[in-house]
Amino acid sequence: MTVNTIGASLQTLYMVAYIVYADQKRNLVYQVLLSLGVLFLAYGYFYILISDIGVRLNQLGMFCSIFTITMYLSPMADLAHIIRTKSTKCLSFPLTVATFLASSSWVLYGWVLGDLYIMIPNFPGIVTSILRFWLFWIYPPDKPSYRHILA
């Protein structure tokens, strides 16, 4: 709970800052409102319509697993662009490392607990991180030029 609360808070701050400084705010606001709508519908479904706790936890686990898998697969949306331009400029290497370490930790934790709802949705994070590491190796990012600072 604590980890997810902190993560959700930081992500919310990031989204607010991004929207404040973005040029095209309308589409971003619609996406955020759509996401909030999905969350409220899910809340209504899981806590109002499903009274059996076992069924609720099982379906909620599946719902969260799908969102976790989607989160780990989202950086792959730029895959065609990366291959076409032969550049990983749009990928973040530190985020790739963090994703690899976090998803690996969660998979190991789920393995120790024997909890498939932890292991399975976090495994794509390992796979996509390895794929991104390979992309960084094949298409190294442009090296920043520091000549203007030294001149």
Short mmCIF file of N, CA and C in Angstrom, two decimals:
data_model
loop_
_atom_site.label_atom_id
_atom_site.label_comp_id
_atom_site.label_asym_id
_atom_site.label_seq_id
_atom_site.Cartn_x
_atom_site.Cartn_y
_atom_site.Cartn_z
N MET A 1 0.81 -1.19 0.00
CA MET A 1 0.00 0.00 0.00
C MET A 1 0.86 1.26 0.00
N THR A 2 1.85 1.29 0.86
CA THR A 2 2.70 2.47 0.99
C THR A 2 3.43 2.77 -0.31
N VAL A 3 4.02 1.75 -0.91
CA VAL A 3 4.77 1.94 -2.15
C VAL A 3 3.86 2.47 -3.25
N ASN A 4 2.67 1.89 -3.39
CA ASN A 4 1.76 2.33 -4.43
C ASN A 4 1.19 3.71 -4.16
N THR A 5 0.97 4.06 -2.90
CA THR A 5 0.48 5.39 -2.57
C THR A 5 1.53 6.44 -2.92
N ILE A 6 2.78 6.17 -2.57
CA ILE A 6 3.86 7.11 -2.91
C ILE A 6 4.01 7.20 -4.43
N GLY A 7 3.98 6.06 -5.11
CA GLY A 7 4.10 6.05 -6.57
C GLY A 7 2.96 6.81 -7.24
N ALA A 8 1.74 6.60 -6.77
CA ALA A 8 0.58 7.30 -7.34
C ALA A 8 0.68 8.80 -7.09
N SER A 9 1.16 9.19 -5.91
CA SER A 9 1.31 10.61 -5.60
C SER A 9 2.35 11.26 -6.50
N LEU A 10 3.49 10.61 -6.66
CA LEU A 10 4.53 11.16 -7.52
C LEU A 10 4.08 11.22 -8.98
N GLN A 11 3.37 10.19 -9.42
CA GLN A 11 2.87 10.18 -10.79
C GLN A 11 1.85 11.29 -11.01
N THR A 12 1.02 11.54 -10.01
CA THR A 12 0.03 12.62 -10.11
C THR A 12 0.73 13.97 -10.21
N LEU A 13 1.76 14.18 -9.40
CA LEU A 13 2.53 15.43 -9.48
C LEU A 13 3.18 15.58 -10.85
N TYR A 14 3.71 14.50 -11.38
CA TYR A 14 4.32 14.53 -12.71
C TYR A 14 3.28 14.89 -13.77
N MET A 15 2.10 14.28 -13.70
CA MET A 15 1.07 14.56 -14.69
C MET A 15 0.60 16.01 -14.61
N VAL A 16 0.43 16.53 -13.41
CA VAL A 16 0.01 17.92 -13.25
C VAL A 16 1.06 18.86 -13.83
N ALA A 17 2.32 18.62 -13.51
CA ALA A 17 3.39 19.46 -14.05
C ALA A 17 3.45 19.36 -15.57
N TYR A 18 3.29 18.17 -16.10
CA TYR A 18 3.33 17.96 -17.55
C TYR A 18 2.20 18.71 -18.24
N ILE A 19 0.99 18.62 -17.66
CA ILE A 19 -0.16 19.30 -18.25
C ILE A 19 0.01 20.82 -18.18
N VAL A 20 0.53 21.31 -17.07
CA VAL A 20 0.73 22.76 -16.91
C VAL A 20 1.66 23.29 -18.00
N TYR A 21 2.71 22.57 -18.32
CA TYR A 21 3.70 23.06 -19.28
C TYR A 21 3.50 22.56 -20.71
N ALA A 22 2.51 21.71 -20.94
CA ALA A 22 2.27 21.16 -22.28
C ALA A 22 1.60 22.20 -23.17
N ASP A 23 1.90 22.11 -24.46
CA ASP A 23 1.30 23.02 -25.43
C ASP A 23 -0.15 22.63 -25.73
N GLN A 24 -0.39 21.35 -25.90
CA GLN A 24 -1.71 20.86 -26.28
C GLN A 24 -2.40 20.25 -25.04
N LYS A 25 -2.98 21.09 -24.22
CA LYS A 25 -3.57 20.66 -22.96
C LYS A 25 -4.87 19.88 -23.13
N ARG A 26 -5.66 20.19 -24.14
CA ARG A 26 -6.99 19.60 -24.27
C ARG A 26 -6.93 18.07 -24.34
N ASN A 27 -6.08 17.52 -25.21
CA ASN A 27 -5.99 16.06 -25.34
C ASN A 27 -5.48 15.42 -24.05
N LEU A 28 -4.54 16.07 -23.39
CA LEU A 28 -4.01 15.52 -22.14
C LEU A 28 -5.08 15.50 -21.05
N VAL A 29 -5.85 16.57 -20.96
CA VAL A 29 -6.90 16.63 -19.95
C VAL A 29 -7.95 15.56 -20.24
N TYR A 30 -8.31 15.37 -21.51
CA TYR A 30 -9.26 14.31 -21.87
C TYR A 30 -8.73 12.94 -21.47
N GLN A 31 -7.45 12.69 -21.69
CA GLN A 31 -6.87 11.40 -21.34
C GLN A 31 -6.90 11.18 -19.83
N VAL A 32 -6.58 12.22 -19.07
CA VAL A 32 -6.61 12.11 -17.61
C VAL A 32 -8.04 11.88 -17.13
N LEU A 33 -8.99 12.62 -17.69
CA LEU A 33 -10.39 12.44 -17.29
C LEU A 33 -10.90 11.05 -17.67
N LEU A 34 -10.50 10.55 -18.83
CA LEU A 34 -10.88 9.20 -19.22
C LEU A 34 -10.31 8.17 -18.24
N SER A 35 -9.05 8.34 -17.86
CA SER A 35 -8.42 7.44 -16.90
C SER A 35 -9.13 7.47 -15.54
N LEU A 36 -9.47 8.67 -15.09
CA LEU A 36 -10.20 8.80 -13.82
C LEU A 36 -11.58 8.15 -13.93
N GLY A 37 -12.22 8.30 -15.09
CA GLY A 37 -13.51 7.65 -15.31
C GLY A 37 -13.41 6.14 -15.22
N VAL A 38 -12.36 5.58 -15.81
CA VAL A 38 -12.14 4.13 -15.74
C VAL A 38 -11.94 3.70 -14.29
N LEU A 39 -11.17 4.48 -13.53
CA LEU A 39 -10.94 4.14 -12.12
C LEU A 39 -12.23 4.20 -11.30
N PHE A 40 -13.06 5.21 -11.53
CA PHE A 40 -14.33 5.31 -10.80
C PHE A 40 -15.29 4.19 -11.19
N LEU A 41 -15.32 3.84 -12.48
CA LEU A 41 -16.15 2.71 -12.90
C LEU A 41 -15.66 1.41 -12.27
N ALA A 42 -14.34 1.23 -12.23
CA ALA A 42 -13.77 0.03 -11.61
C ALA A 42 -14.12 0.00 -10.12
N TYR A 43 -14.02 1.13 -9.46
CA TYR A 43 -14.38 1.19 -8.04
C TYR A 43 -15.84 0.78 -7.85
N GLY A 44 -16.71 1.35 -8.66
CA GLY A 44 -18.12 1.01 -8.57
C GLY A 44 -18.36 -0.46 -8.82
N TYR A 45 -17.69 -1.00 -9.81
CA TYR A 45 -17.86 -2.41 -10.13
C TYR A 45 -17.37 -3.31 -9.00
N PHE A 46 -16.15 -3.07 -8.54
CA PHE A 46 -15.54 -3.97 -7.55
C PHE A 46 -16.13 -3.82 -6.15
N TYR A 47 -16.50 -2.62 -5.75
CA TYR A 47 -16.93 -2.42 -4.37
C TYR A 47 -18.43 -2.30 -4.19
N ILE A 48 -19.15 -2.05 -5.27
CA ILE A 48 -20.61 -1.93 -5.14
C ILE A 48 -21.31 -3.15 -5.73
N LEU A 49 -20.88 -3.59 -6.92
CA LEU A 49 -21.59 -4.66 -7.61
C LEU A 49 -21.16 -6.07 -7.18
N ILE A 50 -19.93 -6.23 -6.74
CA ILE A 50 -19.45 -7.56 -6.35
C ILE A 50 -19.40 -7.64 -4.83
N SER A 51 -20.28 -8.44 -4.27
CA SER A 51 -20.35 -8.52 -2.81
C SER A 51 -19.45 -9.61 -2.23
N ASP A 52 -19.19 -10.67 -2.99
CA ASP A 52 -18.36 -11.77 -2.52
C ASP A 52 -16.89 -11.34 -2.51
N ILE A 53 -16.27 -11.37 -1.33
CA ILE A 53 -14.89 -10.89 -1.17
C ILE A 53 -13.91 -11.70 -2.02
N GLY A 54 -14.05 -13.01 -2.06
CA GLY A 54 -13.14 -13.85 -2.84
C GLY A 54 -13.20 -13.54 -4.32
N VAL A 55 -14.40 -13.40 -4.84
CA VAL A 55 -14.59 -13.06 -6.26
C VAL A 55 -14.03 -11.66 -6.52
N ARG A 56 -14.30 -10.73 -5.61
CA ARG A 56 -13.82 -9.36 -5.75
C ARG A 56 -12.29 -9.32 -5.82
N LEU A 57 -11.63 -10.01 -4.90
CA LEU A 57 -10.17 -10.01 -4.89
C LEU A 57 -9.59 -10.66 -6.14
N ASN A 58 -10.20 -11.74 -6.59
CA ASN A 58 -9.74 -12.42 -7.79
C ASN A 58 -9.86 -11.52 -9.01
N GLN A 59 -11.02 -10.89 -9.19
CA GLN A 59 -11.23 -10.02 -10.35
C GLN A 59 -10.41 -8.73 -10.25
N LEU A 60 -10.27 -8.21 -9.04
CA LEU A 60 -9.44 -7.01 -8.84
C LEU A 60 -7.98 -7.32 -9.15
N GLY A 61 -7.52 -8.49 -8.75
CA GLY A 61 -6.15 -8.91 -9.06
C GLY A 61 -5.93 -9.00 -10.56
N MET A 62 -6.91 -9.53 -11.29
CA MET A 62 -6.80 -9.61 -12.75
C MET A 62 -6.79 -8.22 -13.37
N PHE A 63 -7.66 -7.33 -12.89
CA PHE A 63 -7.75 -5.96 -13.37
C PHE A 63 -6.41 -5.24 -13.17
N CYS A 64 -5.84 -5.36 -11.98
CA CYS A 64 -4.56 -4.71 -11.69
C CYS A 64 -3.43 -5.33 -12.50
N SER A 65 -3.49 -6.63 -12.72
CA SER A 65 -2.47 -7.30 -13.53
C SER A 65 -2.47 -6.77 -14.96
N ILE A 66 -3.66 -6.58 -15.51
CA ILE A 66 -3.75 -6.05 -16.88
C ILE A 66 -3.17 -4.65 -16.96
N PHE A 67 -3.46 -3.80 -15.98
CA PHE A 67 -2.90 -2.45 -15.98
C PHE A 67 -1.38 -2.46 -15.80
N THR A 68 -0.87 -3.36 -14.97
CA THR A 68 0.58 -3.45 -14.78
C THR A 68 1.27 -3.89 -16.07
N ILE A 69 0.71 -4.88 -16.74
CA ILE A 69 1.28 -5.34 -18.01
C ILE A 69 1.25 -4.21 -19.03
N THR A 70 0.14 -3.47 -19.09
CA THR A 70 0.03 -2.33 -20.01
C THR A 70 1.10 -1.29 -19.70
N MET A 71 1.33 -1.02 -18.43
CA MET A 71 2.35 -0.05 -18.05
C MET A 71 3.74 -0.48 -18.53
N TYR A 72 4.06 -1.75 -18.36
CA TYR A 72 5.37 -2.23 -18.78
C TYR A 72 5.52 -2.29 -20.30
N LEU A 73 4.41 -2.48 -21.01
CA LEU A 73 4.48 -2.55 -22.47
C LEU A 73 4.43 -1.17 -23.13
N SER A 74 4.02 -0.14 -22.41
CA SER A 74 3.83 1.19 -23.01
C SER A 74 5.07 1.78 -23.67
N PRO A 75 6.29 1.60 -23.13
CA PRO A 75 7.45 2.15 -23.85
C PRO A 75 7.67 1.52 -25.22
N MET A 76 7.08 0.36 -25.45
CA MET A 76 7.26 -0.31 -26.74
C MET A 76 6.41 0.33 -27.84
N ALA A 77 5.58 1.31 -27.48
CA ALA A 77 4.78 2.02 -28.48
C ALA A 77 5.69 2.76 -29.46
N ASP A 78 6.88 3.12 -29.02
CA ASP A 78 7.84 3.84 -29.87
C ASP A 78 8.78 2.91 -30.62
N LEU A 79 8.54 1.62 -30.56
CA LEU A 79 9.45 0.64 -31.17
C LEU A 79 9.66 0.87 -32.67
N ALA A 80 8.58 1.09 -33.42
CA ALA A 80 8.70 1.32 -34.86
C ALA A 80 9.50 2.59 -35.14
N HIS A 81 9.27 3.63 -34.36
CA HIS A 81 10.00 4.89 -34.53
C HIS A 81 11.49 4.69 -34.24
N ILE A 82 11.80 3.94 -33.21
CA ILE A 82 13.20 3.69 -32.85
C ILE A 82 13.91 2.93 -33.96
N ILE A 83 13.27 1.92 -34.50
CA ILE A 83 13.90 1.13 -35.57
C ILE A 83 14.01 1.95 -36.85
N ARG A 84 12.97 2.72 -37.17
CA ARG A 84 12.99 3.54 -38.38
C ARG A 84 14.08 4.61 -38.32
N THR A 85 14.21 5.28 -37.17
CA THR A 85 15.20 6.36 -37.04
C THR A 85 16.56 5.86 -36.57
N LYS A 86 16.62 4.58 -36.16
CA LYS A 86 17.86 4.00 -35.62
C LYS A 86 18.41 4.85 -34.48
N SER A 87 17.49 5.31 -33.63
CA SER A 87 17.87 6.16 -32.50
C SER A 87 17.01 5.84 -31.28
N THR A 88 17.65 5.76 -30.13
CA THR A 88 16.94 5.52 -28.88
C THR A 88 16.77 6.83 -28.10
N LYS A 89 16.80 7.94 -28.82
CA LYS A 89 16.68 9.24 -28.18
C LYS A 89 15.38 9.39 -27.37
N CYS A 90 14.33 8.70 -27.80
CA CYS A 90 13.03 8.83 -27.12
C CYS A 90 12.92 7.88 -25.92
N LEU A 91 13.91 7.04 -25.66
CA LEU A 91 13.89 6.14 -24.51
C LEU A 91 14.77 6.69 -23.40
N SER A 92 14.39 6.41 -22.18
CA SER A 92 15.17 6.82 -21.03
C SER A 92 15.95 5.61 -20.49
N PHE A 93 17.27 5.71 -20.52
CA PHE A 93 18.09 4.61 -20.01
C PHE A 93 17.92 4.43 -18.49
N PRO A 94 17.96 5.52 -17.70
CA PRO A 94 17.76 5.34 -16.25
C PRO A 94 16.39 4.71 -15.93
N LEU A 95 15.35 5.09 -16.67
CA LEU A 95 14.04 4.50 -16.44
C LEU A 95 14.04 3.01 -16.82
N THR A 96 14.78 2.65 -17.86
CA THR A 96 14.89 1.25 -18.25
C THR A 96 15.57 0.44 -17.15
N VAL A 97 16.64 0.98 -16.59
CA VAL A 97 17.33 0.29 -15.49
C VAL A 97 16.41 0.16 -14.29
N ALA A 98 15.72 1.24 -13.93
CA ALA A 98 14.81 1.21 -12.79
C ALA A 98 13.67 0.21 -13.02
N THR A 99 13.14 0.18 -14.24
CA THR A 99 12.06 -0.76 -14.56
C THR A 99 12.56 -2.19 -14.44
N PHE A 100 13.76 -2.45 -14.94
CA PHE A 100 14.33 -3.80 -14.86
C PHE A 100 14.50 -4.23 -13.40
N LEU A 101 15.07 -3.35 -12.59
CA LEU A 101 15.30 -3.69 -11.18
C LEU A 101 13.99 -3.85 -10.41
N ALA A 102 13.04 -2.93 -10.64
CA ALA A 102 11.77 -3.01 -9.92
C ALA A 102 10.97 -4.25 -10.33
N SER A 103 10.87 -4.50 -11.63
CA SER A 103 10.07 -5.65 -12.06
C SER A 103 10.75 -6.96 -11.65
N SER A 104 12.08 -7.01 -11.70
CA SER A 104 12.79 -8.21 -11.24
C SER A 104 12.56 -8.45 -9.76
N SER A 105 12.60 -7.39 -8.97
CA SER A 105 12.36 -7.51 -7.53
C SER A 105 10.96 -8.03 -7.25
N TRP A 106 9.96 -7.48 -7.97
CA TRP A 106 8.59 -7.92 -7.76
C TRP A 106 8.38 -9.36 -8.20
N VAL A 107 9.01 -9.76 -9.30
CA VAL A 107 8.89 -11.15 -9.74
C VAL A 107 9.49 -12.09 -8.69
N LEU A 108 10.67 -11.75 -8.18
CA LEU A 108 11.28 -12.58 -7.13
C LEU A 108 10.44 -12.62 -5.87
N TYR A 109 9.88 -11.49 -5.49
CA TYR A 109 9.01 -11.43 -4.32
C TYR A 109 7.76 -12.29 -4.53
N GLY A 110 7.16 -12.19 -5.70
CA GLY A 110 6.00 -13.01 -6.01
C GLY A 110 6.33 -14.49 -6.05
N TRP A 111 7.53 -14.80 -6.50
CA TRP A 111 7.98 -16.19 -6.55
C TRP A 111 8.11 -16.75 -5.13
N VAL A 112 8.72 -15.95 -4.25
CA VAL A 112 8.88 -16.39 -2.86
C VAL A 112 7.51 -16.62 -2.21
N LEU A 113 6.56 -15.72 -2.49
CA LEU A 113 5.21 -15.86 -1.92
C LEU A 113 4.36 -16.89 -2.66
N GLY A 114 4.80 -17.25 -3.87
CA GLY A 114 3.98 -18.13 -4.70
C GLY A 114 2.73 -17.44 -5.22
N ASP A 115 2.82 -16.13 -5.45
CA ASP A 115 1.67 -15.32 -5.86
C ASP A 115 1.77 -14.96 -7.34
N LEU A 116 0.94 -15.61 -8.15
CA LEU A 116 0.96 -15.36 -9.60
C LEU A 116 0.51 -13.95 -9.95
N TYR A 117 -0.35 -13.35 -9.12
CA TYR A 117 -0.81 -11.98 -9.38
C TYR A 117 0.32 -10.96 -9.21
N ILE A 118 1.39 -11.33 -8.57
CA ILE A 118 2.56 -10.47 -8.48
C ILE A 118 3.57 -10.84 -9.56
N MET A 119 3.81 -12.13 -9.75
CA MET A 119 4.84 -12.58 -10.70
C MET A 119 4.47 -12.28 -12.16
N ILE A 120 3.32 -12.73 -12.59
CA ILE A 120 2.97 -12.66 -14.01
C ILE A 120 2.92 -11.23 -14.55
N PRO A 121 2.26 -10.28 -13.89
CA PRO A 121 2.21 -8.94 -14.48
C PRO A 121 3.54 -8.21 -14.46
N ASN A 122 4.46 -8.61 -13.59
CA ASN A 122 5.75 -7.93 -13.53
C ASN A 122 6.79 -8.56 -14.46
N PHE A 123 6.55 -9.77 -14.92
CA PHE A 123 7.49 -10.43 -15.83
C PHE A 123 7.67 -9.67 -17.15
N PRO A 124 6.59 -9.10 -17.75
CA PRO A 124 6.81 -8.31 -18.97
C PRO A 124 7.74 -7.12 -18.76
N GLY A 125 7.83 -6.61 -17.53
CA GLY A 125 8.77 -5.53 -17.25
C GLY A 125 10.21 -5.97 -17.46
N ILE A 126 10.51 -7.21 -17.08
CA ILE A 126 11.86 -7.75 -17.31
C ILE A 126 12.11 -7.91 -18.81
N VAL A 127 11.14 -8.49 -19.50
CA VAL A 127 11.29 -8.75 -20.94
C VAL A 127 11.44 -7.44 -21.72
N THR A 128 10.56 -6.46 -21.44
CA THR A 128 10.65 -5.20 -22.18
C THR A 128 11.92 -4.42 -21.82
N SER A 129 12.38 -4.55 -20.58
CA SER A 129 13.64 -3.88 -20.21
C SER A 129 14.81 -4.50 -20.95
N ILE A 130 14.83 -5.82 -21.05
CA ILE A 130 15.91 -6.48 -21.80
C ILE A 130 15.86 -6.06 -23.26
N LEU A 131 14.65 -5.96 -23.82
CA LEU A 131 14.51 -5.50 -25.20
C LEU A 131 15.01 -4.07 -25.35
N ARG A 132 14.70 -3.21 -24.39
CA ARG A 132 15.19 -1.82 -24.45
C ARG A 132 16.70 -1.76 -24.27
N PHE A 133 17.28 -2.61 -23.39
CA PHE A 133 18.74 -2.65 -23.27
C PHE A 133 19.36 -3.03 -24.61
N TRP A 134 18.75 -4.00 -25.29
CA TRP A 134 19.24 -4.42 -26.60
C TRP A 134 19.14 -3.27 -27.60
N LEU A 135 18.04 -2.52 -27.57
CA LEU A 135 17.90 -1.37 -28.46
C LEU A 135 18.96 -0.31 -28.18
N PHE A 136 19.26 -0.08 -26.89
CA PHE A 136 20.32 0.88 -26.55
C PHE A 136 21.68 0.39 -27.06
N TRP A 137 21.89 -0.92 -27.07
CA TRP A 137 23.15 -1.48 -27.55
C TRP A 137 23.24 -1.36 -29.08
N ILE A 138 22.13 -1.69 -29.76
CA ILE A 138 22.10 -1.64 -31.23
C ILE A 138 22.12 -0.20 -31.73
N TYR A 139 21.30 0.66 -31.12
CA TYR A 139 21.18 2.07 -31.53
C TYR A 139 21.56 2.96 -30.35
N PRO A 140 22.86 3.15 -30.12
CA PRO A 140 23.26 3.96 -28.96
C PRO A 140 22.72 5.38 -29.08
N PRO A 141 22.33 5.96 -27.97
CA PRO A 141 21.82 7.34 -28.02
C PRO A 141 22.94 8.29 -28.42
N ASP A 142 22.53 9.41 -29.00
CA ASP A 142 23.52 10.43 -29.38
C ASP A 142 24.24 10.90 -28.13
N LYS A 143 25.55 11.02 -28.26
CA LYS A 143 26.34 11.51 -27.13
C LYS A 143 26.16 13.02 -27.04
N PRO A 144 25.87 13.53 -25.83
CA PRO A 144 25.69 14.98 -25.70
C PRO A 144 27.00 15.71 -25.96
N SER A 145 26.89 16.84 -26.57
CA SER A 145 28.07 17.66 -26.86
C SER A 145 28.23 18.69 -25.74
N TYR A 146 29.42 18.69 -25.14
CA TYR A 146 29.70 19.64 -24.06
C TYR A 146 30.69 20.70 -24.52
N ARG A 147 30.93 20.78 -25.83
CA ARG A 147 31.91 21.75 -26.34
C ARG A 147 31.50 23.19 -26.02
N HIS A 148 30.20 23.48 -26.10
CA HIS A 148 29.76 24.85 -25.84
C HIS A 148 30.02 25.26 -24.39
N ILE A 149 30.09 24.30 -23.48
CA ILE A 149 30.36 24.62 -22.07
C ILE A 149 31.86 24.88 -21.88
N LEU A 150 32.68 24.12 -22.59
CA LEU A 150 34.12 24.24 -22.42
C LEU A 150 34.69 25.43 -23.17
N ALA A 151 33.99 25.94 -24.16
CA ALA A 151 34.51 27.04 -24.99
C ALA A 151 34.49 28.36 -24.28
#
